[in-house]
Coordinates of C-alpha atoms in Angstrom, one line a residue:
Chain G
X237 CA -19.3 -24.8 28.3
X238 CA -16.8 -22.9 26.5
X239 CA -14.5 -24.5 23.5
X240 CA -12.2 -24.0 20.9
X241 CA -10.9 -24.7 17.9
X242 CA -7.3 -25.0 16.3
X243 CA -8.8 -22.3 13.8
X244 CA -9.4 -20.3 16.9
X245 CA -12.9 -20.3 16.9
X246 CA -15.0 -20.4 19.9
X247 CA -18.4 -22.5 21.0
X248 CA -20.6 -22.0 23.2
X249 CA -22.8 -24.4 24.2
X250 CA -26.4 -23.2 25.6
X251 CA -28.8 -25.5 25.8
X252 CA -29.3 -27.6 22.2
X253 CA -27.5 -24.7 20.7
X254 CA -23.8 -23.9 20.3
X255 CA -22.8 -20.3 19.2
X256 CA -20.0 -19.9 17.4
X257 CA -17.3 -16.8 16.5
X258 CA -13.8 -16.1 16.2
X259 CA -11.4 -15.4 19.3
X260 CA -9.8 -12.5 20.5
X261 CA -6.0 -13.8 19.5
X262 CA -7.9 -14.1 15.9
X263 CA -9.7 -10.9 15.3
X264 CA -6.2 -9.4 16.6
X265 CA -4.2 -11.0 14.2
X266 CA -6.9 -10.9 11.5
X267 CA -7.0 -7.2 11.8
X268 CA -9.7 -4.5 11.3
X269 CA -12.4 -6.4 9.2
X270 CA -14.7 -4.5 6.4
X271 CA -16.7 -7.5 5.1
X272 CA -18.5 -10.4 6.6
X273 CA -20.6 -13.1 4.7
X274 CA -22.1 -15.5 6.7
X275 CA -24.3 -18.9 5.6
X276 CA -28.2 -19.6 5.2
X277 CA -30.0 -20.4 8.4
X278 CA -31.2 -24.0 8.0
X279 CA -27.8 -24.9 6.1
X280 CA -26.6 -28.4 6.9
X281 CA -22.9 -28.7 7.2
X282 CA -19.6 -30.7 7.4
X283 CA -16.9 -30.0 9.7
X284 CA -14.2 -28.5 7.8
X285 CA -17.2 -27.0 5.1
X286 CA -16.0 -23.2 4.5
X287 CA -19.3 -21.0 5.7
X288 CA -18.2 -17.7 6.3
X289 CA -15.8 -15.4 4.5
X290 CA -14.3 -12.5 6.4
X291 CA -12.0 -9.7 4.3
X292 CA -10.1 -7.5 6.7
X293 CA -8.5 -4.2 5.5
X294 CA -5.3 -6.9 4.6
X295 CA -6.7 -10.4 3.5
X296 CA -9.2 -12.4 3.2
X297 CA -10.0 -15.1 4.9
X298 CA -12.8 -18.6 5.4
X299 CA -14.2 -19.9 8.6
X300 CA -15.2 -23.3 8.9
X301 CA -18.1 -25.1 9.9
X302 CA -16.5 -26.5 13.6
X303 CA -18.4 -29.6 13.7
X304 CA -21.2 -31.3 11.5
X305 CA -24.5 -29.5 12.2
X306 CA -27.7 -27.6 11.1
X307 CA -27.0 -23.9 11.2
X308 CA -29.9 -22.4 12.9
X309 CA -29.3 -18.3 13.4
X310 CA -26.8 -15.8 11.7
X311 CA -25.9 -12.1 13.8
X312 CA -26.7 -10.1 10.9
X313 CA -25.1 -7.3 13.2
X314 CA -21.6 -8.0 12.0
X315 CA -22.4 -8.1 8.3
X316 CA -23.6 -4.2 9.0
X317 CA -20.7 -3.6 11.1
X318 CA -18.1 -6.2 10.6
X319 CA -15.9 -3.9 13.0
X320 CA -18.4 -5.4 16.2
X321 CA -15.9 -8.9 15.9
X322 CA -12.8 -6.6 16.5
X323 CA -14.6 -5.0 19.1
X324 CA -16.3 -7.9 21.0
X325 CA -15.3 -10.8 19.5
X326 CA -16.3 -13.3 22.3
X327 CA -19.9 -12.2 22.6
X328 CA -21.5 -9.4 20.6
X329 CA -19.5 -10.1 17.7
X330 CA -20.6 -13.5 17.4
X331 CA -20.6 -15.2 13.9
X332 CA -23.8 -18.0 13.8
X333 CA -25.6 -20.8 16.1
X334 CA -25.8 -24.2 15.2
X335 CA -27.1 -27.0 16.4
X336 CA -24.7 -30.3 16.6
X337 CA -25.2 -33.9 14.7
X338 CA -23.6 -35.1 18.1
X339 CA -22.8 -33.3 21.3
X340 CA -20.3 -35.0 22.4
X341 CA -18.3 -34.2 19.5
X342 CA -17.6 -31.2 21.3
X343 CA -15.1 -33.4 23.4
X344 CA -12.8 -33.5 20.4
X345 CA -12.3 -29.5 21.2
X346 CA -9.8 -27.6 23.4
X347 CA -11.1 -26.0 26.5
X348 CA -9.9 -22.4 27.8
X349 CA -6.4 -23.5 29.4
X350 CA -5.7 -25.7 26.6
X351 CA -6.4 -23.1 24.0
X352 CA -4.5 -21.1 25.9
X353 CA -1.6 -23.1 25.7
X354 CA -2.0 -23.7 22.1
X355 CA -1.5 -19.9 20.7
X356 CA 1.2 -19.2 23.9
Chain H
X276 CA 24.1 -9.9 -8.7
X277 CA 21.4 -8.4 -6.5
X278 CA 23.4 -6.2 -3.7
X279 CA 26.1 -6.0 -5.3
X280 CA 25.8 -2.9 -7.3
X281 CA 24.6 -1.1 -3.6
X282 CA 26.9 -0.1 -1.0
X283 CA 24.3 0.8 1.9
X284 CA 25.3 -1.9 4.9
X285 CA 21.3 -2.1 5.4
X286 CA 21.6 -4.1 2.0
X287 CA 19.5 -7.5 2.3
X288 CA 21.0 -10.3 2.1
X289 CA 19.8 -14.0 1.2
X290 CA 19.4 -15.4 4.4
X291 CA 18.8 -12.3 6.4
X292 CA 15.8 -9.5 6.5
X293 CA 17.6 -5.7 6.5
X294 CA 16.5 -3.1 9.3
X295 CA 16.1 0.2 9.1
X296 CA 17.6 2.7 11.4
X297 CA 13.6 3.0 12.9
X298 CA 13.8 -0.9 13.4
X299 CA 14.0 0.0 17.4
X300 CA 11.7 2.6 17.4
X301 CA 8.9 0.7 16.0
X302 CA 9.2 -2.7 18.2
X303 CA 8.9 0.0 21.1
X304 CA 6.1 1.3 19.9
X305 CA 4.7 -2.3 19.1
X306 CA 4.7 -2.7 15.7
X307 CA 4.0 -5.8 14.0
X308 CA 7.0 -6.4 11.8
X309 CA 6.6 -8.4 8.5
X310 CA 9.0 -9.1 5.4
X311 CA 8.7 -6.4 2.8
X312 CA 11.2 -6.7 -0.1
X313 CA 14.0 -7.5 2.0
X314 CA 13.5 -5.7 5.0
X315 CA 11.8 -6.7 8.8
X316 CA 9.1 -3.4 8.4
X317 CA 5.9 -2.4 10.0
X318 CA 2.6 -3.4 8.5
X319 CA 0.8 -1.7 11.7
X320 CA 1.0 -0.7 15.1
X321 CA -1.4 -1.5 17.9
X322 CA -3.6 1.3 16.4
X323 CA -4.4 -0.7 13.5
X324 CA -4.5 -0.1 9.7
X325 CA -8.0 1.5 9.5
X326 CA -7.3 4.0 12.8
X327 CA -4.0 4.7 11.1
X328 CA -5.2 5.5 7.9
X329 CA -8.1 7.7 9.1
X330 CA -5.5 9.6 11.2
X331 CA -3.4 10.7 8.5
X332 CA -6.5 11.8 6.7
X333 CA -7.8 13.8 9.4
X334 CA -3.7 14.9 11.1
X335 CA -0.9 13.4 10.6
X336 CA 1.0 9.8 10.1
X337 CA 4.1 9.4 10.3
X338 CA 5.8 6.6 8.0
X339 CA 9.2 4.8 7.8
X340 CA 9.9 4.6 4.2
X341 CA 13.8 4.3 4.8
X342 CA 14.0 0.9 2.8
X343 CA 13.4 3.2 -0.2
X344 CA 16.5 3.6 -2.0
X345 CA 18.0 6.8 -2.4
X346 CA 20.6 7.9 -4.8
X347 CA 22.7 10.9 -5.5
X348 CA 23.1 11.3 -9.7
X349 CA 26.8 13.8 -9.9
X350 CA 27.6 15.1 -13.3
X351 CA 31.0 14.6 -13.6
X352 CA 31.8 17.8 -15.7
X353 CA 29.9 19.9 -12.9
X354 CA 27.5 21.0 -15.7
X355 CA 23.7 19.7 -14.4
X356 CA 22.6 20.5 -17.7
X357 CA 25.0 16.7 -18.6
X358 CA 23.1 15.1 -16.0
X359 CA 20.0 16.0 -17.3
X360 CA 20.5 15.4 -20.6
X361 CA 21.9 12.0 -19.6
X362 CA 19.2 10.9 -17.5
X363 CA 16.8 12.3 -20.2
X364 CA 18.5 8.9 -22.2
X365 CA 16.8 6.8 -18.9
X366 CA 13.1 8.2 -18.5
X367 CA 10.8 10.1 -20.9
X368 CA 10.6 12.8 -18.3
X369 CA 11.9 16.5 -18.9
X370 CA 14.8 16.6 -16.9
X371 CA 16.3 19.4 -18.5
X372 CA 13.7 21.8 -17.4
X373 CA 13.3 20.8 -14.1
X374 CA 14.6 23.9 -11.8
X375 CA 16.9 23.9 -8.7
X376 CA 14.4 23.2 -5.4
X377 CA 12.2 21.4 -7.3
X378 CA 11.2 17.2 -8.0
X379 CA 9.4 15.2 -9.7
X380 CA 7.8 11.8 -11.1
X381 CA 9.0 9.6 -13.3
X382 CA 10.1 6.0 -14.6
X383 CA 13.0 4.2 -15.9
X384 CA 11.3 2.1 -19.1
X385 CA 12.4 -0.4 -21.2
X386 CA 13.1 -1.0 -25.0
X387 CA 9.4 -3.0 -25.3
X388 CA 7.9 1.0 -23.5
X389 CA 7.4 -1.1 -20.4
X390 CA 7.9 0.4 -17.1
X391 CA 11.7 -1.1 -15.1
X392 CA 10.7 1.2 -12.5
X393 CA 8.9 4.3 -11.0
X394 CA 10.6 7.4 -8.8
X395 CA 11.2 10.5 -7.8
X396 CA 13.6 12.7 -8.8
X397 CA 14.7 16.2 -7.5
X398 CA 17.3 19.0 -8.5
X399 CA 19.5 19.7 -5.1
X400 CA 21.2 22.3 -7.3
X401 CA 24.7 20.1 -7.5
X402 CA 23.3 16.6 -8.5
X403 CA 20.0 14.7 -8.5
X404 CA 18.5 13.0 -5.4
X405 CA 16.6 10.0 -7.0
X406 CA 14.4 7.9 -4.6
X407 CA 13.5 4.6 -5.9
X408 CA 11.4 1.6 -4.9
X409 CA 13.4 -1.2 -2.4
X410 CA 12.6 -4.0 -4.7
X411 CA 14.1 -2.1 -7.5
X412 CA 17.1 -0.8 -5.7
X413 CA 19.7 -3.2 -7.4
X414 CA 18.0 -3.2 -10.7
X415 CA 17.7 0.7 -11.0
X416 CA 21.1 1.3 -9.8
X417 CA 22.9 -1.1 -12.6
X418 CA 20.4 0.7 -15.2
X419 CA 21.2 4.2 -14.1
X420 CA 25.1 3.4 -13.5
X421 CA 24.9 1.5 -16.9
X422 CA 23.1 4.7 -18.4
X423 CA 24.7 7.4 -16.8
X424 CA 27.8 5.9 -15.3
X425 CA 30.1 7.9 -18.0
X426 CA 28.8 11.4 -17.7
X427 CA 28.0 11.3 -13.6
X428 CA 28.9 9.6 -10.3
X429 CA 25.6 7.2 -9.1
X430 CA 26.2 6.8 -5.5
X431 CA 23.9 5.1 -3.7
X432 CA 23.3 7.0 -0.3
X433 CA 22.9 5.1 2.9
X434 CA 20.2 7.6 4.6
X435 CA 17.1 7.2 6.6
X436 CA 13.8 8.5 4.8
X437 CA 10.5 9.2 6.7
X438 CA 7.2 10.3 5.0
X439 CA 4.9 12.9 7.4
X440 CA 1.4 13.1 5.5
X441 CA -1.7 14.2 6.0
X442 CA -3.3 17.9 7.1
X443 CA -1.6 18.5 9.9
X444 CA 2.0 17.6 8.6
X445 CA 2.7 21.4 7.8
X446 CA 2.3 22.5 11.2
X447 CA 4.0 19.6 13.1
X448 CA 7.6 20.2 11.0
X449 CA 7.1 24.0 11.0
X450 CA 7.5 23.4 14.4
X451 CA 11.0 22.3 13.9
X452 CA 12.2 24.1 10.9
X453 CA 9.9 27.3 10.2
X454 CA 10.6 27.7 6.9
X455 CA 8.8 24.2 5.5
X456 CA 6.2 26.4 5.7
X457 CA 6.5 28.2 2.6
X458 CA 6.9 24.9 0.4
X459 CA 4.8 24.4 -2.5
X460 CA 3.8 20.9 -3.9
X461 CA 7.3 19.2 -5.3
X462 CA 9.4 21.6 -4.0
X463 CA 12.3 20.1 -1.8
X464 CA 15.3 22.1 0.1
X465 CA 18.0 21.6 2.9
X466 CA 16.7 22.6 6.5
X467 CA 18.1 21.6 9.5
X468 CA 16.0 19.4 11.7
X469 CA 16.1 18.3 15.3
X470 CA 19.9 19.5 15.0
X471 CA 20.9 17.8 11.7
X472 CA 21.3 18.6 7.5
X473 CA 17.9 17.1 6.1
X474 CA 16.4 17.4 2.8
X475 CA 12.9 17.8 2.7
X476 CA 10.4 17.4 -0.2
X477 CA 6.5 18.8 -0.2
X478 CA 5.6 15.8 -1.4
X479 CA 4.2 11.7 -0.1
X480 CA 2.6 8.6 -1.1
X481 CA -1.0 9.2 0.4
X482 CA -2.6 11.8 -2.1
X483 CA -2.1 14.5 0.9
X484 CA -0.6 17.4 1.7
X485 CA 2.9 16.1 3.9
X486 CA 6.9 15.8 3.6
X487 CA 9.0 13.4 2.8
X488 CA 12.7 13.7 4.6
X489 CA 15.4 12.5 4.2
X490 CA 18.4 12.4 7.0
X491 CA 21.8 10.7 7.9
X492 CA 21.1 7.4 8.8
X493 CA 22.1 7.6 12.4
X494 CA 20.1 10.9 12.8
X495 CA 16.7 8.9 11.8
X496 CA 15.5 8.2 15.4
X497 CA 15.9 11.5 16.9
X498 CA 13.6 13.1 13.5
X499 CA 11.2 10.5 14.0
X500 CA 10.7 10.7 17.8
X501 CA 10.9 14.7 17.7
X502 CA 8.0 14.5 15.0
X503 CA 6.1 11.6 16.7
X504 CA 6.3 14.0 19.7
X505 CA 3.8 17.1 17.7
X506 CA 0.5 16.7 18.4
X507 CA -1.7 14.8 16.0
X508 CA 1.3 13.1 14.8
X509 CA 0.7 9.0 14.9
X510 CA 3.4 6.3 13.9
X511 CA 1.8 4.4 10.5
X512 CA 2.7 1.1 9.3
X513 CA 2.7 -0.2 5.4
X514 CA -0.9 -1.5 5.4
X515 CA -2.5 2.2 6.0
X516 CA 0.3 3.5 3.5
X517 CA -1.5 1.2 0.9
X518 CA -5.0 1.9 1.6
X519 CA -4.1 5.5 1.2
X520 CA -1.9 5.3 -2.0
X521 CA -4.9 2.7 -3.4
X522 CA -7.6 6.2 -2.5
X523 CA -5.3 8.1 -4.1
X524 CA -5.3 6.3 -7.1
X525 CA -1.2 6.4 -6.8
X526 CA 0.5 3.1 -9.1
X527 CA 2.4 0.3 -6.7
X528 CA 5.7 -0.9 -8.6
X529 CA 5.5 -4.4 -9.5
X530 CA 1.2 -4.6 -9.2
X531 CA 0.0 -1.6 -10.8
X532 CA 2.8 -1.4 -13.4
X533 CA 5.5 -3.3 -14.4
X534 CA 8.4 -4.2 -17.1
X535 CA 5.2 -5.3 -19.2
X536 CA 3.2 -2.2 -18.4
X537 CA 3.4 1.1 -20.9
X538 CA 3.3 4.2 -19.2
X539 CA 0.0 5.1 -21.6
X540 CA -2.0 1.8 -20.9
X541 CA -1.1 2.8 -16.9
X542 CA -2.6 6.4 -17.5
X543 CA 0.8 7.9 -16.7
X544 CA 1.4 10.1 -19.3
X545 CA 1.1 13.7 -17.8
X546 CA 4.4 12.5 -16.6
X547 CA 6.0 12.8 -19.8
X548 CA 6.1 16.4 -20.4
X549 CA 6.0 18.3 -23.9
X550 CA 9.5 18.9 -24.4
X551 CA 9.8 14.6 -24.6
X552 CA 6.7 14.2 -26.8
X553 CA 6.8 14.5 -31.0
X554 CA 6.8 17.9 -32.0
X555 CA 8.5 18.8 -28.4
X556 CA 12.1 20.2 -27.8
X557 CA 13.7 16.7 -27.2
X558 CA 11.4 14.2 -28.3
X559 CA 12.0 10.7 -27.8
X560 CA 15.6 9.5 -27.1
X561 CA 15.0 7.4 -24.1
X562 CA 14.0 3.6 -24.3
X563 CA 11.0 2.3 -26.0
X564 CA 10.0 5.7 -27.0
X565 CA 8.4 4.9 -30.5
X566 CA 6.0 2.5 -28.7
X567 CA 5.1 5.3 -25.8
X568 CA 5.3 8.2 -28.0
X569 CA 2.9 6.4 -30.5
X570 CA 0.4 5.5 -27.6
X571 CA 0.1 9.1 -26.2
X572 CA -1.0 9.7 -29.8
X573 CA -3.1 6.7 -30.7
X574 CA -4.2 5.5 -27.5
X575 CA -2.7 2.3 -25.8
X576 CA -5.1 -0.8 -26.1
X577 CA -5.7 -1.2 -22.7
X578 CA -6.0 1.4 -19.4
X579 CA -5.7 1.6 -15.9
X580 CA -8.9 2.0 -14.8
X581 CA -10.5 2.8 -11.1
X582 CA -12.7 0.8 -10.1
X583 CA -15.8 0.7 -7.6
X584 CA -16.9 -2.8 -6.4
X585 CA -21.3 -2.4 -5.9
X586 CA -21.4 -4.5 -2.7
X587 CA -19.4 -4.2 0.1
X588 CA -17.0 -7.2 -0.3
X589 CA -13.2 -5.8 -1.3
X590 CA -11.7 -7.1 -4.9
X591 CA -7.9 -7.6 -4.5
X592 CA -5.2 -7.9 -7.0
X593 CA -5.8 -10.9 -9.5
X594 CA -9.6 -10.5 -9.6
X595 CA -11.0 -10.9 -13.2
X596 CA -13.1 -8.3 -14.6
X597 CA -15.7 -8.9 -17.2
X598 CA -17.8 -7.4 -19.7
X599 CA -21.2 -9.5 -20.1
X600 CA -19.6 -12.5 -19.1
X601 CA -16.3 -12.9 -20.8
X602 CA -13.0 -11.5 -18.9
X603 CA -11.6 -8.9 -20.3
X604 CA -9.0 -7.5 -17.5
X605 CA -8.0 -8.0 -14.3
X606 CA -7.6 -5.7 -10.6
X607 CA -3.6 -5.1 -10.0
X608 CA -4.6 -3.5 -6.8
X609 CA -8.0 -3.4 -4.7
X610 CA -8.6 -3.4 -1.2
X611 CA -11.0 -1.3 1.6
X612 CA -11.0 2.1 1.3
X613 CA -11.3 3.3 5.0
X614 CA -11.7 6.9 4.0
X615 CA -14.9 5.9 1.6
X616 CA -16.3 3.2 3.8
X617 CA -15.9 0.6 0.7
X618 CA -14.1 -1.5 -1.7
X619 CA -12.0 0.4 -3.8
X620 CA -9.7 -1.0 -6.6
X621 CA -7.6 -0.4 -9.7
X622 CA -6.9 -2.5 -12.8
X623 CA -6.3 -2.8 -16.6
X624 CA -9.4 -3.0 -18.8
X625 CA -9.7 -2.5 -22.9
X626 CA -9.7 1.2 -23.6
X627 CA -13.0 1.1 -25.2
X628 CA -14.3 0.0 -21.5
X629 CA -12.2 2.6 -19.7
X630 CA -14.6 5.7 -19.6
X631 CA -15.6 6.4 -15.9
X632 CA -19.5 5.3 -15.2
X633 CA -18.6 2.3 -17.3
X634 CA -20.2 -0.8 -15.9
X635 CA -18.3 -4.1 -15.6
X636 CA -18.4 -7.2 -13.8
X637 CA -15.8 -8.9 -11.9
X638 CA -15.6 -12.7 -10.6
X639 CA -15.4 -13.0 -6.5
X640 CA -15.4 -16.2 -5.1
X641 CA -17.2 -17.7 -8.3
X642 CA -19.4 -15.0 -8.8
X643 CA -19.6 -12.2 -11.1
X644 CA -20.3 -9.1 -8.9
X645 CA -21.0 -5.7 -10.7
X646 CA -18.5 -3.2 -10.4
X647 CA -18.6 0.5 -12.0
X648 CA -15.3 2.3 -13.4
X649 CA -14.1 5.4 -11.3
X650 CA -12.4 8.3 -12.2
X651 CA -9.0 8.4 -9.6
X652 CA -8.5 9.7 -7.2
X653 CA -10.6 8.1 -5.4
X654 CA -10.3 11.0 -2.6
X655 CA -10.0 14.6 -3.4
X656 CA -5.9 15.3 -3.1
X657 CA -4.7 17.9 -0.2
X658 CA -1.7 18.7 -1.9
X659 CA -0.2 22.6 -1.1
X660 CA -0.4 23.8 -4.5
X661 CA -0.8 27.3 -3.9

């Protein structure tokens, strides 16, 4: 199950876990990014919590947390090579993995068409 | 009034962003536009600002830079020696002794020694050709016609200006006017390009070897596509022209130096030739020169600086920097330098602080990350000296 955000970031949902990174129409407008910091593993958070900081060549920027959670893995591939989220953002350039407080918040999220419709 | 003192029908207006004779060109070439002092201009195309930037490193980029304004300074007896010496009353720059063919750098400053503006000047032999910053346009051309307006015409001109920069600039206008060739550094003459008058400078924005030219406005298109059609020649938006200026260690008006700014604290002073310093042939006589001529001497208390952030997070304008904990400056320009694969940055720190290898902090996000002052450039210049 795919999803998305009105920050345009994307979940993935496999098994307990949901994966979590930035969309294409993001790392576009975003631009080439140079730096990447992402949270602790084990980090509770809050929806809305800022966890990641991205700088590309022209601004910096925050991600949020997407839903309340326990994040559970980082891809420390993008903090060497914060370039990979431009390349691939739906699936090498990945951000972090979290597991959900509840599930079936997920259902407050946009799927593919509506996301779609939202940056058209 | 801002505008009114301008003529150029590009002039911005209040409730409308100006375009540049390129505006076309570059939404073909798909640009993303963005609002830069008054005009709709490219920040980048679908290369992006890092690929751009590398490119005019390692060949050529080619840059729209027609919001600049450009003026023509006439001296109204004929004599350029009057113009020079009049103009010598507006910047602490020898004017005088610069030669027909040749430009240079300067700034319009203040009665406080601040900095109104930066530019470029250049003797055409019959009158200057000043190119100023867009923001400053209005401002610069009611100080110059204020300034100068009795001994020489100020007109503003209403012409397209492209930069070509980088390594393989020579080779791509050679192409179309053989004799560019044979420039040095600063020089500047009339050549006729892709079937019109230009004047070209050996000179650019980037800290490499390139051109800027300047053309009728209607004949912008035609130089721009010609030169976009060389090889190694790729279109480059305002983001990459940044990241290259910031390398070069190259002031931005309005961040790096201001009306507040001294041309001493902003390390600018092998601009202002002997002949304008105490002791020289015409010292002083243009505004705030007891201030500046007293910091060349004494030292200004505070320095541009370069500055190289340890991790790999950039530090933009308005970062603090700090020595052992206090603040005791702050980054007026910082950013990602693509061609050093790191945060680079300039700012203003105490002069004590300002010897390169000095270590400092700076405060990112709440934290105070080490940061080590640089000589600048930050890249090693290309410029055609020889």
């Amino acid at each position: 199950m795919l999803k998305f955000t009105e920050e345009h970031e994307w979940l993935r949902l496999d098994g307990e876990e949901v994966t979590v990174g930035i969309t294409e129409h993001a790392a576009e407008q975003l631009g080439d990014l140079v730096f990447v910091e992402l949270p602790e593993e084990g980090a509770t958070v809050i929806k809305g919590d800022e966890v990641v900081t991205i700088e590309s060549v022209k601004a910096a920027s925050d991600i949020a947390a997407p839903l309340d959670g326990v994040i559970t893995e980082i891809n420390p591939a993008i903090v060497a090579n914060p370039a990979l989220v431009n390349d691939d953002p739906m699936e090498d350039g990945w951000f972090f993995k979290m597991t959900l407080a509840d599930v079936s918040d997920l259902d407050s999220l946009m799927d593919e068409e509506a996301y779609r419709e939202y940056i058209a | 009034m801002p505008g009114d003192t301008t003529t150029s029908p590009e002039a911005p207006t209040s409730d409308a962003l100006a375009r540049t004779p390129l505006h076309g060109l570059h939404v073909a070439l798909g640009a993303r536009m963005v609002p830069f002092a008054g005009y709709e201009m490219p920040v980048q195309y679908p290369a992006g600002i890092l690929k751009e930037h590398l490119a005019t490193r390692e060949a050529a980029g080619l840059f729209d830079v027609s919001h600049m304004g450009q003026f023509s300074l006439r001296p109204k007896s004929g004599a350029m020696a009057d113009l020079a010496r009049a103009f010598e009353a507006l910047v602490p720059v020898d004017a005088l002794g610069l030669r027909e063919g040749r430009q240079r750098y300067g700034f319009l400053t203040n009665a406080a020694g601040g900095i109104e503006d930066d530019l470029m000047f250049a003797n055409r032999g019959d009158h200057f050709l000043v190119v100023v910053n867009a923001a400053r346009r209005a401002a610069d051309a009611a100080l110059m016609e204020a300034g100068l307006g009795g001994a020489c015409e100020v007109e503003p001109l209403d012409r397209g200006l492209v930069a070509l920069q980088g390594p393989a600039a020579e080779a791509a206008l050679a192409a179309l006017a053989p004799e560019v060739a044979a420039m040095r550094f600063t020089d500047v003459r009339a050549v006729t390009l892709a079937g019109t008058e230009a004047v070209v400078s050996r000179s650019g924005y980037t800290g490499e070897d390139g051109f800027e030219i300047s053309v009728p406005a209607g004949a912008t298109v035609a130089l721009a596509e010609a030169l976009l059609a060389r090889p190694g020649v790729a279109p480059v938006g305002l983001g990459a022209r940044d990241s290259l200026r910031l390398e070069a260690g190259l002031c931005l008006y309005g961040h790096d130096i201001d009306a507040e700014t001294t041309p001493v604290e902003a390390a600018l002073e092998w601009a202002i030739q002997p002949a304008r310093r105490r002791g020289g042939a015409r010292p002083g006589g243009f505004p705030g020169a007891e201030r500046i001529l007293a910091e060349i001497e004494g030292g200004a208390a505070r320095r541009r600086v370069g500055l190289r952030p340890e991790g790999r997070a950039p530090m933009r304008e308005g970062v603090e920097i700090t020595e052992g904990g206090a603040v005791v400056g702050a980054i007026t320009s910082g950013g990602f330098g693509p061609s050093l694969n790191a945060p680079v940055a300039m700012g203003y720190v105490p002069t004590r602080l300002a010897a390169p290898g000095t270590r400092l902090g700076a405060i990112l996000r709440g934290k105070d990350l080490p940061v080590t002052v640089s000589s600048l450039p930050f890249v090693r210049p290309g410029h055609r000296r020889g």
